[in-house]
PDB file of C-alpha atoms and ligand atoms in Angstrom:
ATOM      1  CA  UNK A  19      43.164 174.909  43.090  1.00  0.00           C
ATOM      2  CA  UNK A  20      41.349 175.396  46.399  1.00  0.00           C
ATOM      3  CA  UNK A  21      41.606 178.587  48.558  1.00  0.00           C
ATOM      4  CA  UNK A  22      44.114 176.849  51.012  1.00  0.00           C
ATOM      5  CA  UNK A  23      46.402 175.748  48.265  1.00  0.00           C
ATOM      6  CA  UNK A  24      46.418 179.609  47.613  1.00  0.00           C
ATOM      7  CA  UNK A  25      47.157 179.977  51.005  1.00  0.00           C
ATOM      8  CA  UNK A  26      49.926 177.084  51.246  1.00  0.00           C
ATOM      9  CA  UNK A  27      51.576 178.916  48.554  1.00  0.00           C
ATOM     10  CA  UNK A  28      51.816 182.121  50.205  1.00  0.00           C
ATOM     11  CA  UNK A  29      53.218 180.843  53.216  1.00  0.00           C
ATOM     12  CA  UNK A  30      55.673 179.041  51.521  1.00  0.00           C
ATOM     13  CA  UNK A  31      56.516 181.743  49.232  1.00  0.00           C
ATOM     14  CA  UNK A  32      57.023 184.058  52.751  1.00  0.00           C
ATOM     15  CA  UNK A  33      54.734 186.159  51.488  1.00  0.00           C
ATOM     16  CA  UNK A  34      52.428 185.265  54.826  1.00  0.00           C
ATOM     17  CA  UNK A  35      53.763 184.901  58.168  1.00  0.00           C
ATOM     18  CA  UNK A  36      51.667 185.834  60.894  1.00  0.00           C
ATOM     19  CA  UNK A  37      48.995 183.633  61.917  1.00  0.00           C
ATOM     20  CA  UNK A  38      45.479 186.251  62.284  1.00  0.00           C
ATOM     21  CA  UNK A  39      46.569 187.428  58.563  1.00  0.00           C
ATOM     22  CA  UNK A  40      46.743 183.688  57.421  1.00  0.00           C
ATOM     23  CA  UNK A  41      43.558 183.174  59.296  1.00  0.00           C
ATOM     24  CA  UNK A  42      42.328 185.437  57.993  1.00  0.00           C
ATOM     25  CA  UNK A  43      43.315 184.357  54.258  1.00  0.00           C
ATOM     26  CA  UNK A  44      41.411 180.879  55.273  1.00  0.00           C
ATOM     27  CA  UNK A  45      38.499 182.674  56.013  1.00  0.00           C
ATOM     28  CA  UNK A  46      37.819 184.899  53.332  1.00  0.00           C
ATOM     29  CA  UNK A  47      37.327 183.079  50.080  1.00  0.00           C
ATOM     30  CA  UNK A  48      38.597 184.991  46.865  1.00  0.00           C
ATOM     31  CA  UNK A  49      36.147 183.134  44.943  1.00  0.00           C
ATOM     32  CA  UNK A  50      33.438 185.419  46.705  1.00  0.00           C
ATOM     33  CA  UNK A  51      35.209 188.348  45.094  1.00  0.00           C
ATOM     34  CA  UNK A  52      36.081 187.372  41.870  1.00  0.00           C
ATOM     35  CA  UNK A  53      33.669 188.338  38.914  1.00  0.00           C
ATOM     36  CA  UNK A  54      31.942 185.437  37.034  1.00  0.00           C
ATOM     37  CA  UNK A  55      34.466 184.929  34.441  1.00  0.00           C
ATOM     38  CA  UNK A  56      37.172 184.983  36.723  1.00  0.00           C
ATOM     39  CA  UNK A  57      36.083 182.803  39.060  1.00  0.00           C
ATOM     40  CA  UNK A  58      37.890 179.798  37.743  1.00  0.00           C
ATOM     41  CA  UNK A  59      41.076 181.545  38.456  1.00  0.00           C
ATOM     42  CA  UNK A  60      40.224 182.588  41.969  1.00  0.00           C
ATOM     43  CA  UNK A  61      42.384 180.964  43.874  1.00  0.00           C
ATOM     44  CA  UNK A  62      45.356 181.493  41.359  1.00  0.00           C
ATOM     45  CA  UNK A  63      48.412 184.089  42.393  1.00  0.00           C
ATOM     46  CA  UNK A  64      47.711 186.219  39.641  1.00  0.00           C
ATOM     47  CA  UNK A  65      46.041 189.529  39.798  1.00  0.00           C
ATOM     48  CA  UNK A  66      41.982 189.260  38.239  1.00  0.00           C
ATOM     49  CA  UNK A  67      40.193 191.338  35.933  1.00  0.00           C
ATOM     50  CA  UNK A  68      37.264 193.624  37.519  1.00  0.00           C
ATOM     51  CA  UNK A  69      34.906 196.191  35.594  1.00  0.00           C
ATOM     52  CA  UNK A  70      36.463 199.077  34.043  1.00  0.00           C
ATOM     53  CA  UNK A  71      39.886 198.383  33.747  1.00  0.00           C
ATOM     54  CA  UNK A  72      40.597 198.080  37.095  1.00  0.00           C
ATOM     55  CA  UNK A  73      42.282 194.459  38.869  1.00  0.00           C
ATOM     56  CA  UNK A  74      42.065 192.361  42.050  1.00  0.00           C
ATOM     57  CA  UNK A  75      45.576 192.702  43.087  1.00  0.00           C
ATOM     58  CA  UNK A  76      47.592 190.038  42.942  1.00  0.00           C
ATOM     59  CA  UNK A  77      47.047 187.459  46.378  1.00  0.00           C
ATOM     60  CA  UNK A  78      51.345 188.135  47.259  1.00  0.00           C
ATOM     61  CA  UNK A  79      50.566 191.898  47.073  1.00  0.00           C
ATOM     62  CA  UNK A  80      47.668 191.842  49.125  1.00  0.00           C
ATOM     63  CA  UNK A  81      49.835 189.736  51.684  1.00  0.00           C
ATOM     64  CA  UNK A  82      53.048 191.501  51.511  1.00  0.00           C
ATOM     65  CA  UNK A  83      50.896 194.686  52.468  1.00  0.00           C
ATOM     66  CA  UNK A  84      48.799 193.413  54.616  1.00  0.00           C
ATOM     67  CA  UNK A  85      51.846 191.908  56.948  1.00  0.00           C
ATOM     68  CA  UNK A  86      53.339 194.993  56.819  1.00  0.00           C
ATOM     69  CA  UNK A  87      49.938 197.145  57.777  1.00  0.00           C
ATOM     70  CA  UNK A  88      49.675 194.816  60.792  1.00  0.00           C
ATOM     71  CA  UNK A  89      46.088 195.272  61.002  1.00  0.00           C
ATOM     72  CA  UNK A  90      44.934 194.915  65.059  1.00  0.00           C
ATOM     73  CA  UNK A  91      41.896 193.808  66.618  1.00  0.00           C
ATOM     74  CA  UNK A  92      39.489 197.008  67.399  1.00  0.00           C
ATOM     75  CA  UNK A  93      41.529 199.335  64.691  1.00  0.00           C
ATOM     76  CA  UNK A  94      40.058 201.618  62.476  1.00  0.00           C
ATOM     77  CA  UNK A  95      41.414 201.069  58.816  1.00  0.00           C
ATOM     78  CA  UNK A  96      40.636 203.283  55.948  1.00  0.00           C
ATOM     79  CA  UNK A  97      40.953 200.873  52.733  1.00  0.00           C
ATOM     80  CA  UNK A  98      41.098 203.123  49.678  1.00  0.00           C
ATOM     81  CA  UNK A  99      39.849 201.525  46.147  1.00  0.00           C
ATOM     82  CA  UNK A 100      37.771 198.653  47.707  1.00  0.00           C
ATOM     83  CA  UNK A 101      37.305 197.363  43.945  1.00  0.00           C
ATOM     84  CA  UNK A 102      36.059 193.418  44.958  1.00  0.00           C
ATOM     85  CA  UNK A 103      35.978 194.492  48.158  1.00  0.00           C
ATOM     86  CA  UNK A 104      38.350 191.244  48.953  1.00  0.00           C
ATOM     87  CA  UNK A 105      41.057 193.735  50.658  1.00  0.00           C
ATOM     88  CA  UNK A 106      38.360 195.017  52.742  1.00  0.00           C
ATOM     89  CA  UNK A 107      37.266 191.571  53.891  1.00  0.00           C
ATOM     90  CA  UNK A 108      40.423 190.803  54.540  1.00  0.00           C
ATOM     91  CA  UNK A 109      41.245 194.138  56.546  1.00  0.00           C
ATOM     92  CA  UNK A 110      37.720 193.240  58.594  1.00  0.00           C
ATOM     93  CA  UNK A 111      38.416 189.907  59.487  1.00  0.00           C
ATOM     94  CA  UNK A 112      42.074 191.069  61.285  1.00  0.00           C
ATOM     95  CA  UNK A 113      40.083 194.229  63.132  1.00  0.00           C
ATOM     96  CA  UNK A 114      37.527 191.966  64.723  1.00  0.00           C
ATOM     97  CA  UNK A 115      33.749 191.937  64.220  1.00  0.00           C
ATOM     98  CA  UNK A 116      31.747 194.583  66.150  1.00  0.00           C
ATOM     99  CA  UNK A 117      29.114 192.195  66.600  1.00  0.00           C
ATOM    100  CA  UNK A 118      30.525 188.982  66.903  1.00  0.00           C
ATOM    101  CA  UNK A 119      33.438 190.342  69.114  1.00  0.00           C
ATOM    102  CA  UNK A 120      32.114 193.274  71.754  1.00  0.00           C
ATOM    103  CA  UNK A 121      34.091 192.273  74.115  1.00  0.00           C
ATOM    104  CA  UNK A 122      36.971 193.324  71.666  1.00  0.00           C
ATOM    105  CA  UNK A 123      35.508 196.538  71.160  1.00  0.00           C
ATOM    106  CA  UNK A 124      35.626 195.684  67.167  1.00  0.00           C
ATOM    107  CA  UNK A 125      37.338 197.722  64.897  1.00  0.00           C
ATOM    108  CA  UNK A 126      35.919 198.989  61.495  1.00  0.00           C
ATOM    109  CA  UNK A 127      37.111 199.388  58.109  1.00  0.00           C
ATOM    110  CA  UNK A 128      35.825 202.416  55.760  1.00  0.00           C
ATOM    111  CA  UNK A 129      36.363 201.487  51.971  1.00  0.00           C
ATOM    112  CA  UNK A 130      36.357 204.154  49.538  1.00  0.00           C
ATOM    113  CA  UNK A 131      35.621 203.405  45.638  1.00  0.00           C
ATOM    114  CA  UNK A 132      35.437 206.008  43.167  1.00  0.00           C
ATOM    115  CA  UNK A 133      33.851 204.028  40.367  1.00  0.00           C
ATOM    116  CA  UNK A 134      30.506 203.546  40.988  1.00  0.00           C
ATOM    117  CA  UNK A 135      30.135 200.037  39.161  1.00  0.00           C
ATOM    118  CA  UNK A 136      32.863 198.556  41.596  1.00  0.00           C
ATOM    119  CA  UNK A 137      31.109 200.201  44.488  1.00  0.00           C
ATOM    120  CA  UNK A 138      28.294 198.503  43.798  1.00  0.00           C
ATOM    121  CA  UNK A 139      30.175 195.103  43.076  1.00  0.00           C
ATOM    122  CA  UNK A 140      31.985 195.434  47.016  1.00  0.00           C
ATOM    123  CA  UNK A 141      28.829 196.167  48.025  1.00  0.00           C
ATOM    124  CA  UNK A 142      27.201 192.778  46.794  1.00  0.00           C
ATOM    125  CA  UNK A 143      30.345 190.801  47.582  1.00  0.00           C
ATOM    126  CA  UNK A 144      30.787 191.943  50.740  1.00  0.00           C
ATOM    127  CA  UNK A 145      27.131 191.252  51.685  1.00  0.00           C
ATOM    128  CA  UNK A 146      27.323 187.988  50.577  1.00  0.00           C
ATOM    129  CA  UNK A 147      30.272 187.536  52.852  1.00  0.00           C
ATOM    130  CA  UNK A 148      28.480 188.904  55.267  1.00  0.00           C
ATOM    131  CA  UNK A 149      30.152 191.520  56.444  1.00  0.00           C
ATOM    132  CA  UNK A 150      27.931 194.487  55.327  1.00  0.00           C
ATOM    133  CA  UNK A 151      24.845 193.878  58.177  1.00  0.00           C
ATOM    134  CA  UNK A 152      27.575 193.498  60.922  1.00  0.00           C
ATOM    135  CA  UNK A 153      29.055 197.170  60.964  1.00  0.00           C
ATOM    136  CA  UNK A 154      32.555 195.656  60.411  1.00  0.00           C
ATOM    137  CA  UNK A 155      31.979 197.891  57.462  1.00  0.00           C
ATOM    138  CA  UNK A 156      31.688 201.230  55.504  1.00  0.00           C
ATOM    139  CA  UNK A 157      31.442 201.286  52.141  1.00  0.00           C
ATOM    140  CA  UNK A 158      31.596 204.435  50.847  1.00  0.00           C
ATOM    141  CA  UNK A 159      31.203 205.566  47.075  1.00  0.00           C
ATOM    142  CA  UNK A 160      33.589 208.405  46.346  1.00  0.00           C
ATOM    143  CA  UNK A 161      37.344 209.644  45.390  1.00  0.00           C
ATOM    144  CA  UNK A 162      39.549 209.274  48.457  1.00  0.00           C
ATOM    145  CA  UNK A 163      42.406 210.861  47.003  1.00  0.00           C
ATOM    146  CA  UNK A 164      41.859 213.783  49.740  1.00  0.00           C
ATOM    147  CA  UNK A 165      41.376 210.724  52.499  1.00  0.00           C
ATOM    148  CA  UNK A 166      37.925 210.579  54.332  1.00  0.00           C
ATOM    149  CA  UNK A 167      37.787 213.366  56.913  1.00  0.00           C
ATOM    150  CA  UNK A 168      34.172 212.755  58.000  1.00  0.00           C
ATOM    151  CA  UNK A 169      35.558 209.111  59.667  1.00  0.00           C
ATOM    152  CA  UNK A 170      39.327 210.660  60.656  1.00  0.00           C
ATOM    153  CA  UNK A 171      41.533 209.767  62.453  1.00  0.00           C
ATOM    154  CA  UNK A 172      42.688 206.085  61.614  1.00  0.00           C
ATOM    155  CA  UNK A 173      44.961 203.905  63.430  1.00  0.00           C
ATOM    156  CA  UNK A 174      46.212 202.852  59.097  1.00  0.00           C
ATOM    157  CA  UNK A 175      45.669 204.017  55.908  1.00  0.00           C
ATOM    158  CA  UNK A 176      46.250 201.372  52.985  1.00  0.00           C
ATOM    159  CA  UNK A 177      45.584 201.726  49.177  1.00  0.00           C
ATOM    160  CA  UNK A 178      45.332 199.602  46.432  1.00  0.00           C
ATOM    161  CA  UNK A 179      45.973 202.373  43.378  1.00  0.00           C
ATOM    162  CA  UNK A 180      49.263 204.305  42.654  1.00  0.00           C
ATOM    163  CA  UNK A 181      49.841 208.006  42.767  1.00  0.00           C
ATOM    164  CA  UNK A 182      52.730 209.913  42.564  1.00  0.00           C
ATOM    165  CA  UNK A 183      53.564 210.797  46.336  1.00  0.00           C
ATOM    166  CA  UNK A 184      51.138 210.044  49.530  1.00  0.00           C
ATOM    167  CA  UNK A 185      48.929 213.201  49.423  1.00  0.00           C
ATOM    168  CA  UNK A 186      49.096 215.417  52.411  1.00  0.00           C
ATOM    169  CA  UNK A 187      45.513 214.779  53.543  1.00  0.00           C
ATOM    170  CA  UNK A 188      46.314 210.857  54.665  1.00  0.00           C
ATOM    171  CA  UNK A 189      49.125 212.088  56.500  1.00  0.00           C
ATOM    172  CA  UNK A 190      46.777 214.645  58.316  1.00  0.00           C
ATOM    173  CA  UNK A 191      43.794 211.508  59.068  1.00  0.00           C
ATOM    174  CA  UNK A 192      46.182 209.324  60.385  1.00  0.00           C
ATOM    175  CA  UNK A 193      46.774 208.987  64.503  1.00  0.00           C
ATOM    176  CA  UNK A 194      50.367 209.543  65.651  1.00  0.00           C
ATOM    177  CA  UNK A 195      51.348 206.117  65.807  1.00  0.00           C
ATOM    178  CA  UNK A 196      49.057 204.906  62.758  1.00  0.00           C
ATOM    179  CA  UNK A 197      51.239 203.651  59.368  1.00  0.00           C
ATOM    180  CA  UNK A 198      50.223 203.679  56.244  1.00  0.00           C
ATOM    181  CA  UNK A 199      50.619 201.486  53.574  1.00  0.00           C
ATOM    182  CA  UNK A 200      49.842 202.320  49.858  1.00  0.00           C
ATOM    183  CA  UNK A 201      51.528 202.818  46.079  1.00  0.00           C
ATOM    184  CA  UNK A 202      53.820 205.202  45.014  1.00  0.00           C
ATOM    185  CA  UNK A 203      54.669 204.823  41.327  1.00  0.00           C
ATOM    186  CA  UNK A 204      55.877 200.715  41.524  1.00  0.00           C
ATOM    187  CA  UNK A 205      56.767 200.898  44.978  1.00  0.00           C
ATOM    188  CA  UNK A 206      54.904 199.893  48.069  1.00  0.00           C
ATOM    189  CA  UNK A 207      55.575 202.934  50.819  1.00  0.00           C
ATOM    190  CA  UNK A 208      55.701 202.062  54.419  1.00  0.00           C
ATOM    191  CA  UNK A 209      54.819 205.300  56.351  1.00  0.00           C
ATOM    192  CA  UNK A 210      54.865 205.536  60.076  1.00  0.00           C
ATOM    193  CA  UNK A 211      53.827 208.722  61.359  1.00  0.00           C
ATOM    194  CA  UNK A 212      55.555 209.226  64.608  1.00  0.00           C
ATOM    195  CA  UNK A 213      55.141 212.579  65.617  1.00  0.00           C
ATOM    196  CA  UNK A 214      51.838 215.267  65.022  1.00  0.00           C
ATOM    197  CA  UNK A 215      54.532 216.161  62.032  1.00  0.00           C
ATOM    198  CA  UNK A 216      57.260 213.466  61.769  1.00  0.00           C
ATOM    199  CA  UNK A 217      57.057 210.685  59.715  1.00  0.00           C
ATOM    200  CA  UNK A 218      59.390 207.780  58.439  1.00  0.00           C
ATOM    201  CA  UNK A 219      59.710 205.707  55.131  1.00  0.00           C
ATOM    202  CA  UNK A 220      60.401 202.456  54.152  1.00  0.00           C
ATOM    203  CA  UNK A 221      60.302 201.591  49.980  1.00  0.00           C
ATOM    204  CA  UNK A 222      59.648 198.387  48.628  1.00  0.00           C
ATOM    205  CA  UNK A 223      60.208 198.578  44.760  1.00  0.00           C
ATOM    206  CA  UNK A 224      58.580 196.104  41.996  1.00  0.00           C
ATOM    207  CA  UNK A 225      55.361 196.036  41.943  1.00  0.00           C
ATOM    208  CA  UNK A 226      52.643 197.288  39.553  1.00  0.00           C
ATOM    209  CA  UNK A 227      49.272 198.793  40.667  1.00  0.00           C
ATOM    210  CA  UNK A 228      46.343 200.751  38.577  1.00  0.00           C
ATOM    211  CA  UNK A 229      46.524 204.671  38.780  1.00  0.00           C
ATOM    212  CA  UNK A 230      45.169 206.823  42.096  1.00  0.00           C
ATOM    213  CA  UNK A 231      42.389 208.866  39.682  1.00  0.00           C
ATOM    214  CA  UNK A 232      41.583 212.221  41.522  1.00  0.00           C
ATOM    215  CA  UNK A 233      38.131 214.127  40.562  1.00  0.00           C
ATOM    216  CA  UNK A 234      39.649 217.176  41.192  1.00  0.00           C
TER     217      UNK A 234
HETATM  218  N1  LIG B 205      41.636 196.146  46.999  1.00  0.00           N
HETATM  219  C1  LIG B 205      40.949 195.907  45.739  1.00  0.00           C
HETATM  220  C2  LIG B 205      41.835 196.278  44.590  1.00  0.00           C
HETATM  221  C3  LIG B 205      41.154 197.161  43.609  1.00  0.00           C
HETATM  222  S1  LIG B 205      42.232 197.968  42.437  1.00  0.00           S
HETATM  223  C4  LIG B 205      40.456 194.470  45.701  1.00  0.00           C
HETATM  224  O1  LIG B 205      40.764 193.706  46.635  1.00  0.00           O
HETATM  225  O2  LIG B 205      39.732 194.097  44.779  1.00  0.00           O
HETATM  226  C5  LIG B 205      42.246 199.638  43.035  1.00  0.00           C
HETATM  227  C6  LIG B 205      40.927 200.357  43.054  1.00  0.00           C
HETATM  228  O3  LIG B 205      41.202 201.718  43.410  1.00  0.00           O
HETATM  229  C7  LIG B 205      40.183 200.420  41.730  1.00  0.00           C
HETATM  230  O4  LIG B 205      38.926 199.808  41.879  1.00  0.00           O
HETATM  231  C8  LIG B 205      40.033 201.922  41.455  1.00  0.00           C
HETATM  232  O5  LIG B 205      38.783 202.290  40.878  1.00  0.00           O
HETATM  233  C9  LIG B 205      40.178 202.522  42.848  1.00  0.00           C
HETATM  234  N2  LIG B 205      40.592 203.927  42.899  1.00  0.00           N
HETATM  235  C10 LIG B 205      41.479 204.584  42.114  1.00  0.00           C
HETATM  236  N3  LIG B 205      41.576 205.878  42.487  1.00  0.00           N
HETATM  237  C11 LIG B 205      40.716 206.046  43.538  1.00  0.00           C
HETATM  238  C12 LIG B 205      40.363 207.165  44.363  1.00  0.00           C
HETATM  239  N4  LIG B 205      40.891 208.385  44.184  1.00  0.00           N
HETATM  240  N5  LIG B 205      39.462 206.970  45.363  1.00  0.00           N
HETATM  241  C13 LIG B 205      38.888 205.749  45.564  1.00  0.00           C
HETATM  242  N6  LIG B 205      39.181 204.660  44.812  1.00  0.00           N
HETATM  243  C14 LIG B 205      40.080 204.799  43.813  1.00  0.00           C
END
């Protein structure tokens, strides 16, 4: 399989419908992202084994939360458990390149990966992909289960790893306005925070994703 057979087959699952996230998809290669041994399977709509337990989601995941994050050019995105660091690529290539877009204004996405050995992976990947010398992005090792003040507010919040409700602390880095998208147990939680305290839900049930590990 190719990349844009992986594509194809997302689109005609319905899993991707708007045309900058399937651009997007074209542009980034999960082949970049995938480690050695999984490489073969790269374009496959399976999830992939990284380091330490811990997966590439599966490519209808990604999409189904990536068309509902509706990512915008010159957002700012914080991308919790950057694992690959595919996500992240993906997230950068919808908020526009700070370099190759000024006129945009360029957006920027700040990862956050709490095991160092990933962190180190996204960091090679996403070089190699080029997006680490253009400021499109920050990768930052650490746990973000408190969010990441130091870059707060952000127009959307999305994560990759399950906890048991959204904490409080993404709620309180997110702009009126802002959504975010991540986990909750094996359901994918829309959030839309409308008001400095109001905020509505939307559940999406079935899906599976690797534990939200706290240091504290
Ligand atoms: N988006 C990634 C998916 C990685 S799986 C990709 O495209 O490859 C989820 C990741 O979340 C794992 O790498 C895991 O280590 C990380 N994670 C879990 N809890 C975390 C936390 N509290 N802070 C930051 N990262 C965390």
């Amino acid at each position: 399989m190719t990349n844009e057979e992986l594509v194809e087959s997302l689109i005609e699952g319905g899993h991707l419908k708007t045309p900058a996230v399937i651009e997007a998809f074209r542009k980034v290669d999960r082949a970049t992202f995938a480690p050695e041994r999984e490489k073969p399977h790269a374009y496959e709509n399976r999830p992939l084994a990284l380091p330490a337990g811990q997966t590439i989601s599966q490519p209808l995941t990604v999409a189904f939360m990536l068309e509902l994050l509706e990512p915008k050019r010159g957002e700012k995105i914080l991308d919790i458990g950057a694992g690959s660091g595919w996500q992240t690529a993906l997230l950068a290539e919808l908020v526009g390149n700070p370099l190759r877009e000024p006129a945009d204004g360029g957006g920027k996405i700040i990862a956050v990966e709490r095991i160092e050995e990933l962190w180190a992976f996204a960091a090679t990947n996403l070089t190699n992909a080029g997006f680490m010398e253009s400021g499109a992005v920050k990768l930052v090792h650490g746990d973000a289960s408190e969010g990441y003040a130091s870059e707060a507010p952000y127009d959307k919040i999305v994560a990759a790893a399950a906890g048991a409700v959204i904490p409080e602390a993404w709620k309180g880095q997110l702009k009126v306005g802002g959504r975010i998208i991540a986990p909750v147990g094996e359901a994918i939680v829309v959030l839309d925070k409308t008001g400095p305290e109001e905020f509505e839900e939307r559940k999406f049930h079935g899906f599976r994703f690797v534990p939200l590990v706290s240091n504290r």
